[in-house]
Amino acid sequence: MITEFTPWASLFGGVLIGLASVSLMVLRGRILGATGILAGFMTPTSSSDWAWRAAILAGMVSGPLAFYALTGGFPAIDVPVSNTMLIIGGVIVGLGVTFASGCTSGHGVCGMARLSPRSFAATLTFMASTGLTVFIIRHVIGG
Amino acid sequence: MRLFATYLVGLVFGVGISLSGMSNPAKVVNFFDVAGTWDPSLAFVMGGALIVTGIGYRLVFRRSAPVFETSFQVPSSRTIDPRLIGGSAVFGVGWGIAGFCPGGALPALGTGQVEVLIFFVAMIAGIFLAKAMMKFNVNRLENRAEPKTA
């Protein structure tokens, strides 16, 4: 499936992701990582710790609705794989990010922005691993 | 008030993800498919986010404490261990298969599209599975370390 190259929308989206990451740090002193926030939300240590996580997660989930209000449409979500692959991929993502203590947002944006060597290593590893996986699926198995 | 501000932070993140294309598996997989239907858009997401966060953090860390809390809570570990690398490599396999990462899927739940929910529930199962595996490992190591009593 071919997708349209969207440099401006993607750049502006990235800037907003950056603004949110900086805001969470200045307000609450926390890394904006989807993995960490979600994990702490599901196994909370205190009610106040749970509350801010619930608030930010609610904000995230209302993102597409605000996007709808601004643009008149929901963001495109085209899933080129079967539900079985979504389930297999989902379990593997959950396993991986928990052992790695972070994902694209926590390591890839926040960690790299504060020059954490762990986050550089994690990001390089998962980018390479994703690239290799896509290559094998599309050009070795599917080719 | 503080919770509402935190909600707004999530909202900005969610709009950013929606706009960026990070919650669109077709776009994510195409970013990695350099040998096929390559779409370099996501490099602009990463670029934009890193420039803003890199400069912003530098300014924020001039403060002695965040606005709502008494201290910053950033990870202090600098050790690159097998768990970090192995976990990241595993995450990449899943991201390549499904096209969703946690930060992309979370806001996408708000579209109500059923595929997102399927991925998300499976991912939660994976998170709990990993936690159970870690706990099992810790227990095993503790049992092994226990001195034998005669």
PDB file of C-alpha atoms in Angstrom:
ATOM      1  CA  MET A   1       0.000   0.000   0.000  1.00  0.00           C
ATOM      2  CA  ILE A   2       1.471   3.370  -1.070  1.00  0.00           C
ATOM      3  CA  THR A   3       1.101   6.263   1.376  1.00  0.00           C
ATOM      4  CA  GLU A   4       1.386   9.966   0.599  1.00  0.00           C
ATOM      5  CA  PHE A   5       4.588  11.764   1.642  1.00  0.00           C
ATOM      6  CA  THR A   6       3.475  14.374   4.232  1.00  0.00           C
ATOM      7  CA  PRO A   7       6.567  16.309   5.362  1.00  0.00           C
ATOM      8  CA  TRP A   8       4.714  19.362   6.769  1.00  0.00           C
ATOM      9  CA  ALA A   9       1.964  17.531   8.632  1.00  0.00           C
ATOM     10  CA  SER A  10       4.531  15.115  10.039  1.00  0.00           C
ATOM     11  CA  LEU A  11       6.931  17.888  11.036  1.00  0.00           C
ATOM     12  CA  PHE A  12       4.160  19.901  12.716  1.00  0.00           C
ATOM     13  CA  GLY A  13       2.868  16.752  14.428  1.00  0.00           C
ATOM     14  CA  GLY A  14       6.400  16.097  15.666  1.00  0.00           C
ATOM     15  CA  VAL A  15       6.642  19.666  17.001  1.00  0.00           C
ATOM     16  CA  LEU A  16       3.404  19.139  18.970  1.00  0.00           C
ATOM     17  CA  ILE A  17       4.749  15.847  20.363  1.00  0.00           C
ATOM     18  CA  GLY A  18       7.865  17.783  21.414  1.00  0.00           C
ATOM     19  CA  LEU A  19       5.813  20.576  23.032  1.00  0.00           C
ATOM     20  CA  ALA A  20       3.828  17.995  25.006  1.00  0.00           C
ATOM     21  CA  SER A  21       7.052  16.274  26.152  1.00  0.00           C
ATOM     22  CA  VAL A  22       8.572  19.577  27.307  1.00  0.00           C
ATOM     23  CA  SER A  23       5.311  20.607  29.024  1.00  0.00           C
ATOM     24  CA  LEU A  24       5.088  17.389  31.017  1.00  0.00           C
ATOM     25  CA  MET A  25       8.683  17.862  32.161  1.00  0.00           C
ATOM     26  CA  VAL A  26       8.219  21.489  33.228  1.00  0.00           C
ATOM     27  CA  LEU A  27       4.875  20.828  34.943  1.00  0.00           C
ATOM     28  CA  ARG A  28       5.410  17.420  36.534  1.00  0.00           C
ATOM     29  CA  GLY A  29       9.058  16.582  36.014  1.00  0.00           C
ATOM     30  CA  ARG A  30       8.215  13.408  34.118  1.00  0.00           C
ATOM     31  CA  ILE A  31       9.285  11.710  30.898  1.00  0.00           C
ATOM     32  CA  LEU A  32       6.451  11.559  28.366  1.00  0.00           C
ATOM     33  CA  GLY A  33       6.771   7.881  27.499  1.00  0.00           C
ATOM     34  CA  ALA A  34       3.657   5.971  26.512  1.00  0.00           C
ATOM     35  CA  THR A  35       5.026   2.705  27.942  1.00  0.00           C
ATOM     36  CA  GLY A  36       5.921   4.117  31.361  1.00  0.00           C
ATOM     37  CA  ILE A  37       2.756   6.174  31.772  1.00  0.00           C
ATOM     38  CA  LEU A  38       0.541   3.238  30.805  1.00  0.00           C
ATOM     39  CA  ALA A  39       2.414   0.723  32.980  1.00  0.00           C
ATOM     40  CA  GLY A  40       2.149   3.020  36.018  1.00  0.00           C
ATOM     41  CA  PHE A  41      -1.534   3.615  35.282  1.00  0.00           C
ATOM     42  CA  MET A  42      -2.283  -0.124  35.369  1.00  0.00           C
ATOM     43  CA  THR A  43      -0.232  -0.836  38.490  1.00  0.00           C
ATOM     44  CA  PRO A  44      -0.426   2.448  40.433  1.00  0.00           C
ATOM     45  CA  THR A  45       1.725   3.190  43.476  1.00  0.00           C
ATOM     46  CA  SER A  46      -0.519   5.931  44.933  1.00  0.00           C
ATOM     47  CA  SER A  47      -3.791   7.668  44.095  1.00  0.00           C
ATOM     48  CA  SER A  48      -2.092  10.955  43.180  1.00  0.00           C
ATOM     49  CA  ASP A  49       0.354   9.085  40.934  1.00  0.00           C
ATOM     50  CA  TRP A  50      -2.579   7.335  39.296  1.00  0.00           C
ATOM     51  CA  ALA A  51      -4.532  10.592  38.837  1.00  0.00           C
ATOM     52  CA  TRP A  52      -2.008  12.426  36.649  1.00  0.00           C
ATOM     53  CA  ARG A  53      -1.516   9.319  34.529  1.00  0.00           C
ATOM     54  CA  ALA A  54      -5.289   8.977  34.058  1.00  0.00           C
ATOM     55  CA  ALA A  55      -5.486  12.669  33.102  1.00  0.00           C
ATOM     56  CA  ILE A  56      -2.756  12.535  30.460  1.00  0.00           C
ATOM     57  CA  LEU A  57      -4.064   9.253  29.016  1.00  0.00           C
ATOM     58  CA  ALA A  58      -7.560  10.772  28.753  1.00  0.00           C
ATOM     59  CA  GLY A  59      -6.004  13.729  26.924  1.00  0.00           C
ATOM     60  CA  MET A  60      -4.200  11.422  24.505  1.00  0.00           C
ATOM     61  CA  VAL A  61      -7.339   9.432  23.706  1.00  0.00           C
ATOM     62  CA  SER A  62      -9.287  12.644  23.044  1.00  0.00           C
ATOM     63  CA  GLY A  63      -6.581  13.704  20.557  1.00  0.00           C
ATOM     64  CA  PRO A  64      -8.371  12.307  17.483  1.00  0.00           C
ATOM     65  CA  LEU A  65     -11.600  14.065  18.534  1.00  0.00           C
ATOM     66  CA  ALA A  66      -9.802  17.416  18.774  1.00  0.00           C
ATOM     67  CA  PHE A  67      -8.180  16.573  15.431  1.00  0.00           C
ATOM     68  CA  TYR A  68     -11.686  15.978  14.058  1.00  0.00           C
ATOM     69  CA  ALA A  69     -12.852  19.355  15.382  1.00  0.00           C
ATOM     70  CA  LEU A  70      -9.857  21.091  13.766  1.00  0.00           C
ATOM     71  CA  THR A  71      -9.764  19.325  10.399  1.00  0.00           C
ATOM     72  CA  GLY A  72     -13.231  17.837   9.896  1.00  0.00           C
ATOM     73  CA  GLY A  73     -11.998  14.242   9.762  1.00  0.00           C
ATOM     74  CA  PHE A  74     -10.410  11.541  11.888  1.00  0.00           C
ATOM     75  CA  PRO A  75      -6.720  10.739  11.272  1.00  0.00           C
ATOM     76  CA  ALA A  76      -6.250   7.983   8.695  1.00  0.00           C
ATOM     77  CA  ILE A  77      -5.564   4.558  10.195  1.00  0.00           C
ATOM     78  CA  ASP A  78      -4.893   2.040   7.435  1.00  0.00           C
ATOM     79  CA  VAL A  79      -4.040  -1.384   8.766  1.00  0.00           C
ATOM     80  CA  PRO A  80      -2.396  -3.461   6.032  1.00  0.00           C
ATOM     81  CA  VAL A  81      -2.233  -6.659   8.150  1.00  0.00           C
ATOM     82  CA  SER A  82      -4.728  -9.253   9.408  1.00  0.00           C
ATOM     83  CA  ASN A  83      -6.204  -9.219  12.926  1.00  0.00           C
ATOM     84  CA  THR A  84      -4.084 -12.269  13.751  1.00  0.00           C
ATOM     85  CA  MET A  85      -0.935 -10.319  12.895  1.00  0.00           C
ATOM     86  CA  LEU A  86      -2.211  -7.372  14.969  1.00  0.00           C
ATOM     87  CA  ILE A  87      -2.596  -9.660  17.977  1.00  0.00           C
ATOM     88  CA  ILE A  88       0.807 -11.299  17.505  1.00  0.00           C
ATOM     89  CA  GLY A  89       2.434  -7.905  16.940  1.00  0.00           C
ATOM     90  CA  GLY A  90       0.631  -6.425  19.938  1.00  0.00           C
ATOM     91  CA  VAL A  91       1.802  -9.096  22.367  1.00  0.00           C
ATOM     92  CA  ILE A  92       5.373  -8.793  21.056  1.00  0.00           C
ATOM     93  CA  VAL A  93       5.298  -4.970  21.388  1.00  0.00           C
ATOM     94  CA  GLY A  94       3.985  -5.260  24.972  1.00  0.00           C
ATOM     95  CA  LEU A  95       6.735  -7.726  25.889  1.00  0.00           C
ATOM     96  CA  GLY A  96       9.506  -5.712  24.242  1.00  0.00           C
ATOM     97  CA  VAL A  97       8.674  -2.258  25.600  1.00  0.00           C
ATOM     98  CA  THR A  98       8.319  -3.593  29.143  1.00  0.00           C
ATOM     99  CA  PHE A  99      11.757  -5.218  29.111  1.00  0.00           C
ATOM    100  CA  ALA A 100      13.241  -2.167  27.359  1.00  0.00           C
ATOM    101  CA  SER A 101      11.491   0.219  29.842  1.00  0.00           C
ATOM    102  CA  GLY A 102      10.423   2.434  26.972  1.00  0.00           C
ATOM    103  CA  CYS A 103       9.416   2.841  23.365  1.00  0.00           C
ATOM    104  CA  THR A 104       9.390   5.419  20.578  1.00  0.00           C
ATOM    105  CA  SER A 105       8.175   8.266  22.805  1.00  0.00           C
ATOM    106  CA  GLY A 106      10.135   7.521  25.993  1.00  0.00           C
ATOM    107  CA  HIS A 107      13.465   6.433  24.475  1.00  0.00           C
ATOM    108  CA  GLY A 108      13.165   7.780  20.920  1.00  0.00           C
ATOM    109  CA  VAL A 109      12.079  11.327  21.793  1.00  0.00           C
ATOM    110  CA  CYS A 110      12.495  12.119  25.508  1.00  0.00           C
ATOM    111  CA  GLY A 111      15.543   9.925  26.195  1.00  0.00           C
ATOM    112  CA  MET A 112      17.457  10.962  23.087  1.00  0.00           C
ATOM    113  CA  ALA A 113      16.589  14.624  23.739  1.00  0.00           C
ATOM    114  CA  ARG A 114      18.316  14.431  27.118  1.00  0.00           C
ATOM    115  CA  LEU A 115      21.219  12.523  25.525  1.00  0.00           C
ATOM    116  CA  SER A 116      20.722   9.321  27.524  1.00  0.00           C
ATOM    117  CA  PRO A 117      23.117   6.626  26.256  1.00  0.00           C
ATOM    118  CA  ARG A 118      20.542   3.944  27.129  1.00  0.00           C
ATOM    119  CA  SER A 119      17.939   5.650  24.963  1.00  0.00           C
ATOM    120  CA  PHE A 120      20.330   6.012  22.012  1.00  0.00           C
ATOM    121  CA  ALA A 121      21.141   2.298  22.247  1.00  0.00           C
ATOM    122  CA  ALA A 122      17.452   1.362  22.577  1.00  0.00           C
ATOM    123  CA  THR A 123      16.351   3.572  19.673  1.00  0.00           C
ATOM    124  CA  LEU A 124      19.081   2.353  17.321  1.00  0.00           C
ATOM    125  CA  THR A 125      18.205  -1.240  18.238  1.00  0.00           C
ATOM    126  CA  PHE A 126      14.467  -1.023  17.697  1.00  0.00           C
ATOM    127  CA  MET A 127      14.792   1.032  14.500  1.00  0.00           C
ATOM    128  CA  ALA A 128      17.161  -1.600  13.061  1.00  0.00           C
ATOM    129  CA  SER A 129      14.980  -4.448  14.290  1.00  0.00           C
ATOM    130  CA  THR A 130      11.801  -2.899  12.830  1.00  0.00           C
ATOM    131  CA  GLY A 131      13.539  -2.287   9.499  1.00  0.00           C
ATOM    132  CA  LEU A 132      14.775  -5.860   9.364  1.00  0.00           C
ATOM    133  CA  THR A 133      11.330  -7.237  10.295  1.00  0.00           C
ATOM    134  CA  VAL A 134       9.597  -5.181   7.589  1.00  0.00           C
ATOM    135  CA  PHE A 135      12.213  -6.245   5.027  1.00  0.00           C
ATOM    136  CA  ILE A 136      11.781  -9.928   5.862  1.00  0.00           C
ATOM    137  CA  ILE A 137       7.964  -9.752   5.846  1.00  0.00           C
ATOM    138  CA  ARG A 138       7.682  -7.751   2.613  1.00  0.00           C
ATOM    139  CA  HIS A 139      10.659  -8.882   0.547  1.00  0.00           C
ATOM    140  CA  VAL A 140      11.793 -12.282   1.812  1.00  0.00           C
ATOM    141  CA  ILE A 141       8.522 -13.970   2.844  1.00  0.00           C
ATOM    142  CA  GLY A 142       6.158 -11.798   0.772  1.00  0.00           C
ATOM    143  CA  GLY A 143       8.554 -11.156  -2.150  1.00  0.00           C
TER     144      GLY A 143
ATOM    145  CA  MET B   1      -6.477  22.625  37.679  1.00  0.00           C
ATOM    146  CA  ARG B   2      -3.220  20.649  37.732  1.00  0.00           C
ATOM    147  CA  LEU B   3      -4.990  17.595  36.398  1.00  0.00           C
ATOM    148  CA  PHE B   4      -6.638  19.680  33.688  1.00  0.00           C
ATOM    149  CA  ALA B   5      -3.225  21.038  32.633  1.00  0.00           C
ATOM    150  CA  THR B   6      -1.962  17.453  32.505  1.00  0.00           C
ATOM    151  CA  TYR B   7      -5.002  16.492  30.442  1.00  0.00           C
ATOM    152  CA  LEU B   8      -4.117  19.275  27.986  1.00  0.00           C
ATOM    153  CA  VAL B   9      -0.549  17.931  27.701  1.00  0.00           C
ATOM    154  CA  GLY B  10      -2.029  14.571  26.690  1.00  0.00           C
ATOM    155  CA  LEU B  11      -4.363  16.308  24.266  1.00  0.00           C
ATOM    156  CA  VAL B  12      -1.482  18.131  22.530  1.00  0.00           C
ATOM    157  CA  PHE B  13       0.390  14.812  22.309  1.00  0.00           C
ATOM    158  CA  GLY B  14      -2.717  13.090  20.900  1.00  0.00           C
ATOM    159  CA  VAL B  15      -3.295  15.782  18.270  1.00  0.00           C
ATOM    160  CA  GLY B  16       0.413  15.699  17.377  1.00  0.00           C
ATOM    161  CA  ILE B  17       0.373  11.922  16.941  1.00  0.00           C
ATOM    162  CA  SER B  18      -2.836  12.129  14.874  1.00  0.00           C
ATOM    163  CA  LEU B  19      -1.377  14.791  12.598  1.00  0.00           C
ATOM    164  CA  SER B  20       2.038  13.176  12.291  1.00  0.00           C
ATOM    165  CA  GLY B  21       0.943   9.812  10.884  1.00  0.00           C
ATOM    166  CA  MET B  22       2.520   7.835  13.738  1.00  0.00           C
ATOM    167  CA  SER B  23      -0.826   6.163  14.434  1.00  0.00           C
ATOM    168  CA  ASN B  24      -1.194   4.989  10.826  1.00  0.00           C
ATOM    169  CA  PRO B  25       0.365   1.507  10.486  1.00  0.00           C
ATOM    170  CA  ALA B  26       0.528   1.740   6.677  1.00  0.00           C
ATOM    171  CA  LYS B  27       2.644   4.892   6.985  1.00  0.00           C
ATOM    172  CA  VAL B  28       4.833   3.475   9.749  1.00  0.00           C
ATOM    173  CA  VAL B  29       5.627   0.285   7.863  1.00  0.00           C
ATOM    174  CA  ASN B  30       6.289   2.245   4.657  1.00  0.00           C
ATOM    175  CA  PHE B  31       8.823   4.382   6.513  1.00  0.00           C
ATOM    176  CA  PHE B  32      10.838   1.237   7.131  1.00  0.00           C
ATOM    177  CA  ASP B  33      10.237  -0.226   3.676  1.00  0.00           C
ATOM    178  CA  VAL B  34      13.138   1.562   1.981  1.00  0.00           C
ATOM    179  CA  ALA B  35      13.378  -1.255  -0.575  1.00  0.00           C
ATOM    180  CA  GLY B  36       9.677  -0.943  -1.487  1.00  0.00           C
ATOM    181  CA  THR B  37       6.953   1.700  -1.063  1.00  0.00           C
ATOM    182  CA  TRP B  38       9.140   4.050   0.990  1.00  0.00           C
ATOM    183  CA  ASP B  39       7.489   7.043   2.714  1.00  0.00           C
ATOM    184  CA  PRO B  40      10.094   9.138   4.588  1.00  0.00           C
ATOM    185  CA  SER B  41       7.463  11.231   6.455  1.00  0.00           C
ATOM    186  CA  LEU B  42       8.173   9.790   9.897  1.00  0.00           C
ATOM    187  CA  ALA B  43      11.728  11.119   9.821  1.00  0.00           C
ATOM    188  CA  PHE B  44      10.095  14.569   9.993  1.00  0.00           C
ATOM    189  CA  VAL B  45       8.076  13.536  13.062  1.00  0.00           C
ATOM    190  CA  MET B  46      11.199  12.379  14.855  1.00  0.00           C
ATOM    191  CA  GLY B  47      13.142  15.452  13.682  1.00  0.00           C
ATOM    192  CA  GLY B  48      10.494  17.941  14.786  1.00  0.00           C
ATOM    193  CA  ALA B  49       9.937  16.238  18.136  1.00  0.00           C
ATOM    194  CA  LEU B  50      13.660  15.919  18.891  1.00  0.00           C
ATOM    195  CA  ILE B  51      14.519  19.547  18.056  1.00  0.00           C
ATOM    196  CA  VAL B  52      11.706  20.935  20.233  1.00  0.00           C
ATOM    197  CA  THR B  53      12.303  18.507  23.115  1.00  0.00           C
ATOM    198  CA  GLY B  54      16.088  18.889  22.971  1.00  0.00           C
ATOM    199  CA  ILE B  55      15.931  22.693  23.230  1.00  0.00           C
ATOM    200  CA  GLY B  56      12.948  22.660  25.600  1.00  0.00           C
ATOM    201  CA  TYR B  57      14.526  20.240  28.086  1.00  0.00           C
ATOM    202  CA  ARG B  58      17.678  22.389  28.182  1.00  0.00           C
ATOM    203  CA  LEU B  59      15.551  25.354  29.268  1.00  0.00           C
ATOM    204  CA  VAL B  60      13.420  23.303  31.696  1.00  0.00           C
ATOM    205  CA  PHE B  61      16.418  21.784  33.487  1.00  0.00           C
ATOM    206  CA  ARG B  62      17.612  25.288  34.413  1.00  0.00           C
ATOM    207  CA  ARG B  63      14.823  25.186  36.981  1.00  0.00           C
ATOM    208  CA  SER B  64      15.506  23.494  40.282  1.00  0.00           C
ATOM    209  CA  ALA B  65      12.099  21.783  40.289  1.00  0.00           C
ATOM    210  CA  PRO B  66       9.022  21.325  38.079  1.00  0.00           C
ATOM    211  CA  VAL B  67       5.982  23.587  38.587  1.00  0.00           C
ATOM    212  CA  PHE B  68       3.637  21.044  40.232  1.00  0.00           C
ATOM    213  CA  GLU B  69       6.149  18.736  41.971  1.00  0.00           C
ATOM    214  CA  THR B  70       9.141  19.040  44.253  1.00  0.00           C
ATOM    215  CA  SER B  71      11.644  17.267  41.988  1.00  0.00           C
ATOM    216  CA  PHE B  72      12.294  15.970  38.482  1.00  0.00           C
ATOM    217  CA  GLN B  73      11.920  12.215  38.112  1.00  0.00           C
ATOM    218  CA  VAL B  74      14.144  11.194  35.230  1.00  0.00           C
ATOM    219  CA  PRO B  75      15.832   7.776  34.938  1.00  0.00           C
ATOM    220  CA  SER B  76      19.412   7.965  36.168  1.00  0.00           C
ATOM    221  CA  SER B  77      20.676   4.579  34.945  1.00  0.00           C
ATOM    222  CA  ARG B  78      23.318   4.731  32.213  1.00  0.00           C
ATOM    223  CA  THR B  79      23.926   0.990  31.946  1.00  0.00           C
ATOM    224  CA  ILE B  80      23.277  -0.566  28.562  1.00  0.00           C
ATOM    225  CA  ASP B  81      22.300  -4.116  29.547  1.00  0.00           C
ATOM    226  CA  PRO B  82      20.962  -7.163  27.649  1.00  0.00           C
ATOM    227  CA  ARG B  83      17.453  -6.489  28.958  1.00  0.00           C
ATOM    228  CA  LEU B  84      17.407  -3.034  27.311  1.00  0.00           C
ATOM    229  CA  ILE B  85      18.839  -4.223  23.998  1.00  0.00           C
ATOM    230  CA  GLY B  86      16.868  -7.480  23.910  1.00  0.00           C
ATOM    231  CA  GLY B  87      13.626  -5.717  24.831  1.00  0.00           C
ATOM    232  CA  SER B  88      14.194  -3.056  22.165  1.00  0.00           C
ATOM    233  CA  ALA B  89      14.958  -5.682  19.513  1.00  0.00           C
ATOM    234  CA  VAL B  90      11.759  -7.566  20.446  1.00  0.00           C
ATOM    235  CA  PHE B  91       9.729  -4.336  20.381  1.00  0.00           C
ATOM    236  CA  GLY B  92      11.008  -3.654  16.853  1.00  0.00           C
ATOM    237  CA  VAL B  93       9.786  -7.044  15.629  1.00  0.00           C
ATOM    238  CA  GLY B  94       6.293  -6.320  16.961  1.00  0.00           C
ATOM    239  CA  TRP B  95       6.292  -2.773  15.573  1.00  0.00           C
ATOM    240  CA  GLY B  96       7.309  -4.114  12.165  1.00  0.00           C
ATOM    241  CA  ILE B  97       4.572  -6.768  12.229  1.00  0.00           C
ATOM    242  CA  ALA B  98       1.661  -4.634  13.451  1.00  0.00           C
ATOM    243  CA  GLY B  99       2.739  -1.074  12.563  1.00  0.00           C
ATOM    244  CA  PHE B 100       1.552   0.310  15.914  1.00  0.00           C
ATOM    245  CA  CYS B 101       3.817   1.471  18.746  1.00  0.00           C
ATOM    246  CA  PRO B 102       2.382   2.305  22.213  1.00  0.00           C
ATOM    247  CA  GLY B 103       2.531   6.085  21.669  1.00  0.00           C
ATOM    248  CA  GLY B 104       0.854   5.744  18.284  1.00  0.00           C
ATOM    249  CA  ALA B 105      -1.839   3.317  19.406  1.00  0.00           C
ATOM    250  CA  LEU B 106      -2.915   5.138  22.600  1.00  0.00           C
ATOM    251  CA  PRO B 107      -4.301   8.283  20.921  1.00  0.00           C
ATOM    252  CA  ALA B 108      -5.596   6.167  18.012  1.00  0.00           C
ATOM    253  CA  LEU B 109      -7.960   4.422  20.470  1.00  0.00           C
ATOM    254  CA  GLY B 110      -9.960   7.654  20.346  1.00  0.00           C
ATOM    255  CA  THR B 111     -10.966   7.020  16.733  1.00  0.00           C
ATOM    256  CA  GLY B 112     -12.966   3.993  17.875  1.00  0.00           C
ATOM    257  CA  GLN B 113     -11.505   1.929  15.038  1.00  0.00           C
ATOM    258  CA  VAL B 114     -11.678  -1.720  16.101  1.00  0.00           C
ATOM    259  CA  GLU B 115      -8.213  -2.716  14.805  1.00  0.00           C
ATOM    260  CA  VAL B 116      -6.604  -0.303  17.278  1.00  0.00           C
ATOM    261  CA  LEU B 117      -8.498  -1.911  20.157  1.00  0.00           C
ATOM    262  CA  ILE B 118      -7.434  -5.410  19.027  1.00  0.00           C
ATOM    263  CA  PHE B 119      -3.776  -4.351  18.963  1.00  0.00           C
ATOM    264  CA  PHE B 120      -4.092  -2.477  22.238  1.00  0.00           C
ATOM    265  CA  VAL B 121      -5.621  -5.373  24.204  1.00  0.00           C
ATOM    266  CA  ALA B 122      -2.924  -7.719  22.847  1.00  0.00           C
ATOM    267  CA  MET B 123      -0.245  -5.192  23.855  1.00  0.00           C
ATOM    268  CA  ILE B 124      -1.621  -4.968  27.421  1.00  0.00           C
ATOM    269  CA  ALA B 125      -1.498  -8.788  27.558  1.00  0.00           C
ATOM    270  CA  GLY B 126       2.154  -8.601  26.442  1.00  0.00           C
ATOM    271  CA  ILE B 127       2.958  -6.040  29.154  1.00  0.00           C
ATOM    272  CA  PHE B 128       1.482  -8.256  31.895  1.00  0.00           C
ATOM    273  CA  LEU B 129       3.224 -11.302  30.430  1.00  0.00           C
ATOM    274  CA  ALA B 130       6.556  -9.466  30.617  1.00  0.00           C
ATOM    275  CA  LYS B 131       5.887  -8.378  34.204  1.00  0.00           C
ATOM    276  CA  ALA B 132       5.073 -11.992  35.139  1.00  0.00           C
ATOM    277  CA  MET B 133       8.282 -13.191  33.450  1.00  0.00           C
ATOM    278  CA  MET B 134      10.356 -10.619  35.337  1.00  0.00           C
ATOM    279  CA  LYS B 135       8.756 -11.570  38.649  1.00  0.00           C
ATOM    280  CA  PHE B 136       9.343 -15.278  37.963  1.00  0.00           C
ATOM    281  CA  ASN B 137      12.998 -14.571  37.196  1.00  0.00           C
ATOM    282  CA  VAL B 138      13.479 -12.525  40.366  1.00  0.00           C
ATOM    283  CA  ASN B 139      11.849 -15.250  42.490  1.00  0.00           C
ATOM    284  CA  ARG B 140      14.047 -17.911  40.932  1.00  0.00           C
ATOM    285  CA  LEU B 141      17.215 -15.925  41.546  1.00  0.00           C
ATOM    286  CA  GLU B 142      16.181 -15.213  45.148  1.00  0.00           C
ATOM    287  CA  ASN B 143      15.490 -18.903  45.784  1.00  0.00           C
ATOM    288  CA  ARG B 144      18.849 -19.824  44.332  1.00  0.00           C
ATOM    289  CA  ALA B 145      20.645 -17.229  46.448  1.00  0.00           C
ATOM    290  CA  GLU B 146      19.081 -18.462  49.679  1.00  0.00           C
ATOM    291  CA  PRO B 147      21.633 -20.220  51.845  1.00  0.00           C
ATOM    292  CA  LYS B 148      20.863 -23.871  52.433  1.00  0.00           C
ATOM    293  CA  THR B 149      19.791 -24.604  55.976  1.00  0.00           C
ATOM    294  CA  ALA B 150      20.619 -28.035  57.295  1.00  0.00           C
TER     295      ALA B 150
END
